[in-house]
CSV table of C-alpha atoms and ligand atoms in Angstrom, one decimal:
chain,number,residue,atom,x,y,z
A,17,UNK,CA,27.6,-1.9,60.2
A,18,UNK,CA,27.9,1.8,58.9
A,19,UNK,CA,25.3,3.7,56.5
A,20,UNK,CA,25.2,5.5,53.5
A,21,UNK,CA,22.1,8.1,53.5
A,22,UNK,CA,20.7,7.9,50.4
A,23,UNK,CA,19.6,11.4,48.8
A,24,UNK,CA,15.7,10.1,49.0
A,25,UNK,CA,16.8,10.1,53.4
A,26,UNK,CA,16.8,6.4,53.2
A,27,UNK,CA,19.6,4.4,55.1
A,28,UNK,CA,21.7,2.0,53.0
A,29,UNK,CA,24.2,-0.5,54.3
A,30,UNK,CA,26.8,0.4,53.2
A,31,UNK,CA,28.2,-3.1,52.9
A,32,UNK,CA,26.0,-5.5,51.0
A,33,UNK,CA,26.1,-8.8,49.4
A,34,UNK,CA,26.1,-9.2,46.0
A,35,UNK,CA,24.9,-12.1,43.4
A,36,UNK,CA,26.2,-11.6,39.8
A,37,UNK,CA,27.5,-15.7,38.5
A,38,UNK,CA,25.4,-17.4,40.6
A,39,UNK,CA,23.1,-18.8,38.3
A,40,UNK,CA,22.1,-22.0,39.6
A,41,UNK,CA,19.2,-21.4,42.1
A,42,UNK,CA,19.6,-23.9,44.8
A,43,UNK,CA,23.6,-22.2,45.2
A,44,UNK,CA,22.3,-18.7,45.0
A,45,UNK,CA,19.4,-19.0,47.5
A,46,UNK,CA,21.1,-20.9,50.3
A,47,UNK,CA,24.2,-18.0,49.1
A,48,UNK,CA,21.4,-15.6,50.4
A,49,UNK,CA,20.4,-16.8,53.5
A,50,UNK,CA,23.4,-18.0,54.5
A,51,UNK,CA,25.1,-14.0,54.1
A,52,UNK,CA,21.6,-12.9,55.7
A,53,UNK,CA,22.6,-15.3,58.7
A,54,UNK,CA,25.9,-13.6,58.7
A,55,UNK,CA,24.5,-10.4,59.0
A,56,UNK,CA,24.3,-8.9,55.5
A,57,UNK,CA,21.5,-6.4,55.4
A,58,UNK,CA,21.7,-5.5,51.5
A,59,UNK,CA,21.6,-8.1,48.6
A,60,UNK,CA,22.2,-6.8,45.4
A,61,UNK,CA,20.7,-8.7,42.0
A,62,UNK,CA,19.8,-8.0,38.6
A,63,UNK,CA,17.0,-9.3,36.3
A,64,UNK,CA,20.4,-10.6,33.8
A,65,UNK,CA,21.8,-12.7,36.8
A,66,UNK,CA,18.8,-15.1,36.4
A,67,UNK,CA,18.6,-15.5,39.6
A,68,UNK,CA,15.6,-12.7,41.4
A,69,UNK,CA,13.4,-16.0,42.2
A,70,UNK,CA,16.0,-17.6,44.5
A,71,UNK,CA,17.2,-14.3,45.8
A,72,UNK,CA,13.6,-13.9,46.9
A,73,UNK,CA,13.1,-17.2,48.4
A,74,UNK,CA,16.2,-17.1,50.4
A,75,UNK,CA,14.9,-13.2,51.3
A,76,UNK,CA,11.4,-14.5,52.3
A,77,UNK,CA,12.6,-17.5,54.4
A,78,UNK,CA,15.3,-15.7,55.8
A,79,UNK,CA,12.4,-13.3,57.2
A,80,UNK,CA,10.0,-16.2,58.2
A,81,UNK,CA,12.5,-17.8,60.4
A,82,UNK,CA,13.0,-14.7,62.3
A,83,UNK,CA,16.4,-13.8,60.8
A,84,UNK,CA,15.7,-10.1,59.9
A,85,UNK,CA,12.9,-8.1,59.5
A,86,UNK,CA,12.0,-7.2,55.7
A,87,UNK,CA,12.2,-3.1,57.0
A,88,UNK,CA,16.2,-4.1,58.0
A,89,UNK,CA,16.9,-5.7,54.8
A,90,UNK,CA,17.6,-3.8,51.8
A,91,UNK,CA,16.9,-5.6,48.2
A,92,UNK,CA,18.2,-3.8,45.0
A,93,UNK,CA,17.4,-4.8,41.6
A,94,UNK,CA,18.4,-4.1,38.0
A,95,UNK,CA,16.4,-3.0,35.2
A,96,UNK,CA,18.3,-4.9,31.9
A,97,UNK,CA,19.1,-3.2,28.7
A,98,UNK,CA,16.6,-5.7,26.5
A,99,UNK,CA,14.0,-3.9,29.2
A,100,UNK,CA,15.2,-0.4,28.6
A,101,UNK,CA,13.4,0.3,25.1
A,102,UNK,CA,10.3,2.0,26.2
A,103,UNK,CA,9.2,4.0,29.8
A,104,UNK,CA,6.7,1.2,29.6
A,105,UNK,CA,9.1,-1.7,28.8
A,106,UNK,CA,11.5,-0.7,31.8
A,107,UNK,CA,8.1,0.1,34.3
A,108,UNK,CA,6.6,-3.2,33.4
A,109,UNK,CA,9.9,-4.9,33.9
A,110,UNK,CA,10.2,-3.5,37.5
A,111,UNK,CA,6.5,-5.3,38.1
A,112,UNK,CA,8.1,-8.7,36.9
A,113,UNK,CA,11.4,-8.0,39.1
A,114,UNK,CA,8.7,-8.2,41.9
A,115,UNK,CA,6.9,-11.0,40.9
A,116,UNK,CA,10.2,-13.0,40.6
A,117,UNK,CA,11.3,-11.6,43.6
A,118,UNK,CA,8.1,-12.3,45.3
A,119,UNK,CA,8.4,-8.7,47.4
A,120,UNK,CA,5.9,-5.8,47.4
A,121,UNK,CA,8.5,-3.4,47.0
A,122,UNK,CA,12.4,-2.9,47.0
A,123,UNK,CA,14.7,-0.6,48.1
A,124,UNK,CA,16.6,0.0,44.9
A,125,UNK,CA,16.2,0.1,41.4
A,126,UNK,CA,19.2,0.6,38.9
A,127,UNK,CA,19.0,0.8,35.3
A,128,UNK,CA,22.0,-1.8,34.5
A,129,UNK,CA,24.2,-0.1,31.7
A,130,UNK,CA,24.1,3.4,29.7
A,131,UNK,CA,22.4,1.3,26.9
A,132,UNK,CA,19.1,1.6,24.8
A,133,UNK,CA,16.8,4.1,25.3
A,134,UNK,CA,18.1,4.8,29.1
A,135,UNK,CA,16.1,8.2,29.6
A,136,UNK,CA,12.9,6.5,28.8
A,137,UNK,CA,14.0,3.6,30.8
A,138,UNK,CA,15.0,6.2,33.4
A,139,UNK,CA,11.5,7.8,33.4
A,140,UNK,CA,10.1,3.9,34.0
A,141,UNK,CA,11.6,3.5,36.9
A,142,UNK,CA,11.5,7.2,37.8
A,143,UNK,CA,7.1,6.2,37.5
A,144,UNK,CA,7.2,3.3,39.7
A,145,UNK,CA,9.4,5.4,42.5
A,146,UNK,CA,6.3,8.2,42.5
A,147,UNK,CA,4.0,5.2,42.5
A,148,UNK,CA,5.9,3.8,45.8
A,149,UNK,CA,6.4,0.8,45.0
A,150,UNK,CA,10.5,1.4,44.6
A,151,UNK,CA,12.0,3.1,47.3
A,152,UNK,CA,15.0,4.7,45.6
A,153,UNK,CA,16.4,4.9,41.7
A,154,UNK,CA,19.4,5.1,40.8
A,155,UNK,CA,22.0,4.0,37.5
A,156,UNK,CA,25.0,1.6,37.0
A,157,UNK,CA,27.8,2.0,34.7
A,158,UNK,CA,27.3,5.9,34.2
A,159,UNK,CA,30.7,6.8,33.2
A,160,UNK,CA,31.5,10.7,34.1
A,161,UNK,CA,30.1,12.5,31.2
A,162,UNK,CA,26.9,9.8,30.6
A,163,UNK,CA,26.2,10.5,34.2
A,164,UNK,CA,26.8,14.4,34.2
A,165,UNK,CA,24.0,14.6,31.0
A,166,UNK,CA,21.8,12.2,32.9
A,167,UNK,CA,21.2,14.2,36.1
A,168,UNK,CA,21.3,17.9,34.2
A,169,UNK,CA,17.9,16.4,32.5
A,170,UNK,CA,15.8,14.2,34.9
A,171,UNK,CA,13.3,15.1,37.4
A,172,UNK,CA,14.5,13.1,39.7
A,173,UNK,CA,18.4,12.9,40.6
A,174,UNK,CA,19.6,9.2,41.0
A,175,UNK,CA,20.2,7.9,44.7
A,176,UNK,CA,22.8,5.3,43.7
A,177,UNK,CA,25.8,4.8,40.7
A,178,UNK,CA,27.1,1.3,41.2
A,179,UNK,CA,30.4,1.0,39.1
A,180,UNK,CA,33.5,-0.9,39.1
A,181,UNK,CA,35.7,0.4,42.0
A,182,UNK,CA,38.4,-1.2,43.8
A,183,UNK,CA,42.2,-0.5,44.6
A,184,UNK,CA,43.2,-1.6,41.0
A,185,UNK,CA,40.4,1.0,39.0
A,186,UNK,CA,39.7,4.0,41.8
A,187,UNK,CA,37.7,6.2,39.9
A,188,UNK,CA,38.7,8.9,41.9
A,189,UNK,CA,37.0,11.9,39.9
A,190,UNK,CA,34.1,9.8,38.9
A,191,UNK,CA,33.3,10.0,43.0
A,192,UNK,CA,33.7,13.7,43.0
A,193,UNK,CA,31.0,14.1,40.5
A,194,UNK,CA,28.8,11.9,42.1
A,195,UNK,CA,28.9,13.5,45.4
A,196,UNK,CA,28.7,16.3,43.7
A,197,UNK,CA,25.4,15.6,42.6
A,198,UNK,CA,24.6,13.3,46.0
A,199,UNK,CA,24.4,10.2,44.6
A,200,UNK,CA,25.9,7.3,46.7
A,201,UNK,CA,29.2,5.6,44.4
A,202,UNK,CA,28.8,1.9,44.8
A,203,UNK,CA,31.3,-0.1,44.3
A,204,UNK,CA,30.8,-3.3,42.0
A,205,UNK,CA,33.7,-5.9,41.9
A,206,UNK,CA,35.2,-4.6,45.3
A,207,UNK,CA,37.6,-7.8,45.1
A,208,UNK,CA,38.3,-6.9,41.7
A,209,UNK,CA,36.4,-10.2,40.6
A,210,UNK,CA,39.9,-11.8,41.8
A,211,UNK,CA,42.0,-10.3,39.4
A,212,UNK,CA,45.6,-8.8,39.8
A,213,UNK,CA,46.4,-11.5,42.6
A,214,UNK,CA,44.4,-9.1,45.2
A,215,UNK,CA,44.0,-12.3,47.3
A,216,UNK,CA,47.6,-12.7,48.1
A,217,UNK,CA,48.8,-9.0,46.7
A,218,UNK,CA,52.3,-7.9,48.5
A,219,UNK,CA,50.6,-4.5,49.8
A,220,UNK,CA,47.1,-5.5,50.8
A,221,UNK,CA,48.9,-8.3,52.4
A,222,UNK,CA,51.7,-6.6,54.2
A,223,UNK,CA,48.9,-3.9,55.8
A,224,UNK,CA,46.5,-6.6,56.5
A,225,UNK,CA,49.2,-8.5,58.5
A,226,UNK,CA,49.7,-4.9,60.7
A,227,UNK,CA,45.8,-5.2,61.4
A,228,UNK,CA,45.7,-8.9,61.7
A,229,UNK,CA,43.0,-8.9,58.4
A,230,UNK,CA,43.7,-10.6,55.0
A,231,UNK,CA,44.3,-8.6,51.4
A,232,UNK,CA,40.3,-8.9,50.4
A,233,UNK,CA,39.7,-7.2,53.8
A,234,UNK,CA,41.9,-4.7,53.3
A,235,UNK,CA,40.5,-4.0,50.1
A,236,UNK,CA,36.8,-3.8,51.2
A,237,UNK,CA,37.6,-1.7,54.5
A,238,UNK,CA,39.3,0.8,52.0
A,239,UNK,CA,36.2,1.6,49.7
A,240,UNK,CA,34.0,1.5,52.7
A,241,UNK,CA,36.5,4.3,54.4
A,242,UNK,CA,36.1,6.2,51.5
A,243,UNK,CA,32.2,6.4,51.4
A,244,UNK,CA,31.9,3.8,49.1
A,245,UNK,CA,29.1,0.9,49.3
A,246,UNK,CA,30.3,-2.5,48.5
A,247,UNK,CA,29.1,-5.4,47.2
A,248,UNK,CA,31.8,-8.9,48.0
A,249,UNK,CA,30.3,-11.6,46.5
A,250,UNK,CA,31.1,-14.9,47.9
A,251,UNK,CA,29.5,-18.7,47.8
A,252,UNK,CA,31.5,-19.9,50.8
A,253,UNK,CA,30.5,-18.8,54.6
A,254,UNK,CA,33.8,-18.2,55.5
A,255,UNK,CA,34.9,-16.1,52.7
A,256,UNK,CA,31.5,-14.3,53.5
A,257,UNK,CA,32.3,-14.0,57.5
A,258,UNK,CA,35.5,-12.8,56.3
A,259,UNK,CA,34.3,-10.1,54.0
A,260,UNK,CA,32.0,-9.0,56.4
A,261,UNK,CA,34.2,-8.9,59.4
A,262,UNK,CA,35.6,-5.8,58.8
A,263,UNK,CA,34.1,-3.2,61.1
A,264,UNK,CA,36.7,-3.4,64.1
A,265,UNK,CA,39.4,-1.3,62.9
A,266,UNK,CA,40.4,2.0,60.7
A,267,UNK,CA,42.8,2.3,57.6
A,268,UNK,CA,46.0,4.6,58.8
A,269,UNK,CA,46.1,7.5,56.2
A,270,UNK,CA,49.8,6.0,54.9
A,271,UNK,CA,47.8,2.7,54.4
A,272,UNK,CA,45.3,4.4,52.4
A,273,UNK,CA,47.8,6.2,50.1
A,274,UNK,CA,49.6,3.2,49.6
A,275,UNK,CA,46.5,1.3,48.5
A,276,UNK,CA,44.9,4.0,46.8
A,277,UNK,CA,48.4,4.0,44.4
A,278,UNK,CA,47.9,0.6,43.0
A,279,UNK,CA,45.6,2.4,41.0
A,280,UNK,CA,46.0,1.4,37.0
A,281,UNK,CA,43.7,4.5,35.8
A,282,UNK,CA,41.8,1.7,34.0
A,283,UNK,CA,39.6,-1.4,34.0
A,284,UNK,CA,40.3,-4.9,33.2
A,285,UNK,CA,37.7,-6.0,33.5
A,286,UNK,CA,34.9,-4.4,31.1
A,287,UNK,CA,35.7,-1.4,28.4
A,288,UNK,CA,32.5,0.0,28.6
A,289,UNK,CA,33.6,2.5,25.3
A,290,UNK,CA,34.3,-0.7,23.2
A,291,UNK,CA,31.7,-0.6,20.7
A,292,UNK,CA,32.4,-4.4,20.8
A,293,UNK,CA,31.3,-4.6,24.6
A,294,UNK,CA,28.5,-2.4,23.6
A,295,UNK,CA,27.4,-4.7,21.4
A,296,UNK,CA,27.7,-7.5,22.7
A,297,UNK,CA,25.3,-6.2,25.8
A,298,UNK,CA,22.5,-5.3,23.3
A,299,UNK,CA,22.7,-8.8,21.9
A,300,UNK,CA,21.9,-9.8,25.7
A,301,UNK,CA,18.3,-10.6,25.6
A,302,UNK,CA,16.3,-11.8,28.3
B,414,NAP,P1,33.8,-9.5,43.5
B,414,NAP,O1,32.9,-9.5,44.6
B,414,NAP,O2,34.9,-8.5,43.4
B,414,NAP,O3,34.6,-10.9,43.5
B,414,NAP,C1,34.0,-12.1,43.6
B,414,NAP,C2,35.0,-13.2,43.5
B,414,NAP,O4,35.9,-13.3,44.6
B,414,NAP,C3,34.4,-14.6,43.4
B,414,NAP,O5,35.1,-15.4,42.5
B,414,NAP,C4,34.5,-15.1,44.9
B,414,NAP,O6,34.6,-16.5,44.9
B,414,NAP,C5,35.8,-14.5,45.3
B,414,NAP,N1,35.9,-14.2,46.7
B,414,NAP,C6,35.1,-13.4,47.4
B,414,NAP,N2,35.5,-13.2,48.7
B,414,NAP,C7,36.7,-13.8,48.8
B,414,NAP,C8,37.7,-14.0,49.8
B,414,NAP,N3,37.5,-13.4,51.0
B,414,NAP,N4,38.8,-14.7,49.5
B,414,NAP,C9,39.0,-15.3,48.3
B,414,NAP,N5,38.1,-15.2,47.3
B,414,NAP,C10,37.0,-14.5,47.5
B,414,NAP,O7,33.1,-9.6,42.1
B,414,NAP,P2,31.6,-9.5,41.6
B,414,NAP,O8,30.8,-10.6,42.0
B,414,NAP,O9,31.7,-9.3,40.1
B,414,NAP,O10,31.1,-8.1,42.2
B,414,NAP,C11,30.3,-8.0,43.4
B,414,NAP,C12,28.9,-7.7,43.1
B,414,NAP,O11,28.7,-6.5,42.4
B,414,NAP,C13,28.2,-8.8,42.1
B,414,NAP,O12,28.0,-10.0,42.7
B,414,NAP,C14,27.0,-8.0,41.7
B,414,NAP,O13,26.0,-8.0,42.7
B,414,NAP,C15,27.6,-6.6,41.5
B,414,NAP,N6,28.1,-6.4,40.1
B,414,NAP,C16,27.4,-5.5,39.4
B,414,NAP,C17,27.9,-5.2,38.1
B,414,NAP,C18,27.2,-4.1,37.3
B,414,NAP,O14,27.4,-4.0,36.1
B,414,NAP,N7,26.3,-3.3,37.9
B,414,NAP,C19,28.9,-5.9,37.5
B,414,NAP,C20,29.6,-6.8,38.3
B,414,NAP,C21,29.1,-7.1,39.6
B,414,NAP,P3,33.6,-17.5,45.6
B,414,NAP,O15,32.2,-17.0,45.3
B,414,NAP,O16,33.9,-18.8,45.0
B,414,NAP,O17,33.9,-17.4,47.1
């Protein structure tokens, strides 16, 4: 496993495990434990994926049976948009992350989306980072511009922007600005939620079959080359041994060009400047 240092000097993994649609509890804790068994240090969740409580079980028993210390493990949460109203909204919000999770502390905190009142929500979490009790802060979704006006006017720059980033949607100048600001680009969607046949795509395919790895693999190995955390989420071991298993070999620079051009210059995913989407996130409550 390789690290990202964070700008707060903290060591990241820089490949972690992620638990957006897994709502059901009993499927998203054994999820947990089961990618902690399999060596995943970092588990990313959010107070919208419904699921903190089973993230922390899984995180607690996974540390009483001996399976990793709570100091190796790296839990991030998200602060949601109905949360994001007030400094005080988003700071008590953080204090009900940790109830859920049942942890005294995490290692990340991200405010979800450039929604609501996100420089008070922003100085909420920035509060409970001086306090200690969050390790690191940190955005998601902070498009270019959104992100540029967000760090020219806080205290405290933001360790972490977690966006969508795969071999379909690069974001190649979005990185620049966030390194040139030291934050850490993580990548959300790494598998490109399945889309664009990545699975079985011709290129990822025809590499991985030079390196003996599959398409998802190749995908993964090629954010992580480029500095970029990443986040597979998977419910099934193997797909999560798989995912994981990719620390034995190195991208050739052609391979990396010839991934890097499947780029579309867009996402299909989300359209975060659709006043629809935009919307329909505010009308997210929770
Ligand atoms: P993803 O990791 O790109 O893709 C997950 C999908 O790929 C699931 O359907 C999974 O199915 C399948 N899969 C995983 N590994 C596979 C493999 N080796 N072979 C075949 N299928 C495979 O998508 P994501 O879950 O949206 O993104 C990852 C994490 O990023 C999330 O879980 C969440 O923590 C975070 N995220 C954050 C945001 C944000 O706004 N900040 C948005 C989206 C996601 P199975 O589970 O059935 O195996």
């Amino acid at each position: 496993m390789e690290f990202v240092i964070l700008n707060t000097g903290a060591k990241m993994p820089i490949e972690g495990f992620g638990v957006f649609q897994v709502p059901d509890a009993a499927v998203c804790e054994q999820a947990v434990y089961d990618a902690i068994k399999t060596g995943y240090r970092l588990i990313d969740t959010a107070q919208a994926y419904m699921n903190e409580e089973a993230v922390g079980k899984a995180v607690n028993r996974a540390i009483a049976d001996g399976i990793a210390k709570r100091e190796e493990l790296f839990i991030t949460t998200k602060v949601w948009v109905s949360n994001m109203k007030t400094e005080d909204t988003a700071y008590e919000s953080v204090k009900t992350s940790f109830a859920k999770l049942g942890l005294d502390y995490v290692d990340l905190i991200l405010l979800h989306q450039p929604m609501g009142d996100y420089f008070a929500a922003y100085r909420g979490i920035t509060k409970a980072y001086k306090e200690g009790i969050v390790k690191a802060i940190g955005v998601s979704n902070f498009y270019p511009a959104i992100l540029a006006n967000l760090c020219e006017n806080v205290e405290i720059m933001p360790a972490v922007n977690q966006v969508e980033l795969h071999p379909f949607f690069t974001q190649d100048s979005a990185i620049t600005l966030m390194k040139e600001y030291g934050i850490a680009p993580q990548a959300w969607g790494p598998l490109a939620e399945g889309r664009h046949g990545i699975f079985t795509h011709p290129v990822l395919t025809e590499i991985g079959a030079k390196y003996g790895k599959t398409a998802a693999q190749i995908a993964l190995k090629w954010n992580a080359q480029r500095g970029v955390s990443i986040l597979p989420k998977s419910v099934h071991v193997e797909r999560m041994e798989q995912n994981f298993n990719i620390w034995d070999f190195t991208l050739s620079d052609e391979d990396i060009q010839k991934i890097t051009a499947l780029d579309l210059g867009h996402s299909e995913i989300v359209d975060h400047s659709d006043p629809a989407f935009v919307k329909m996130i505010n009308g997210f409550k929770i």
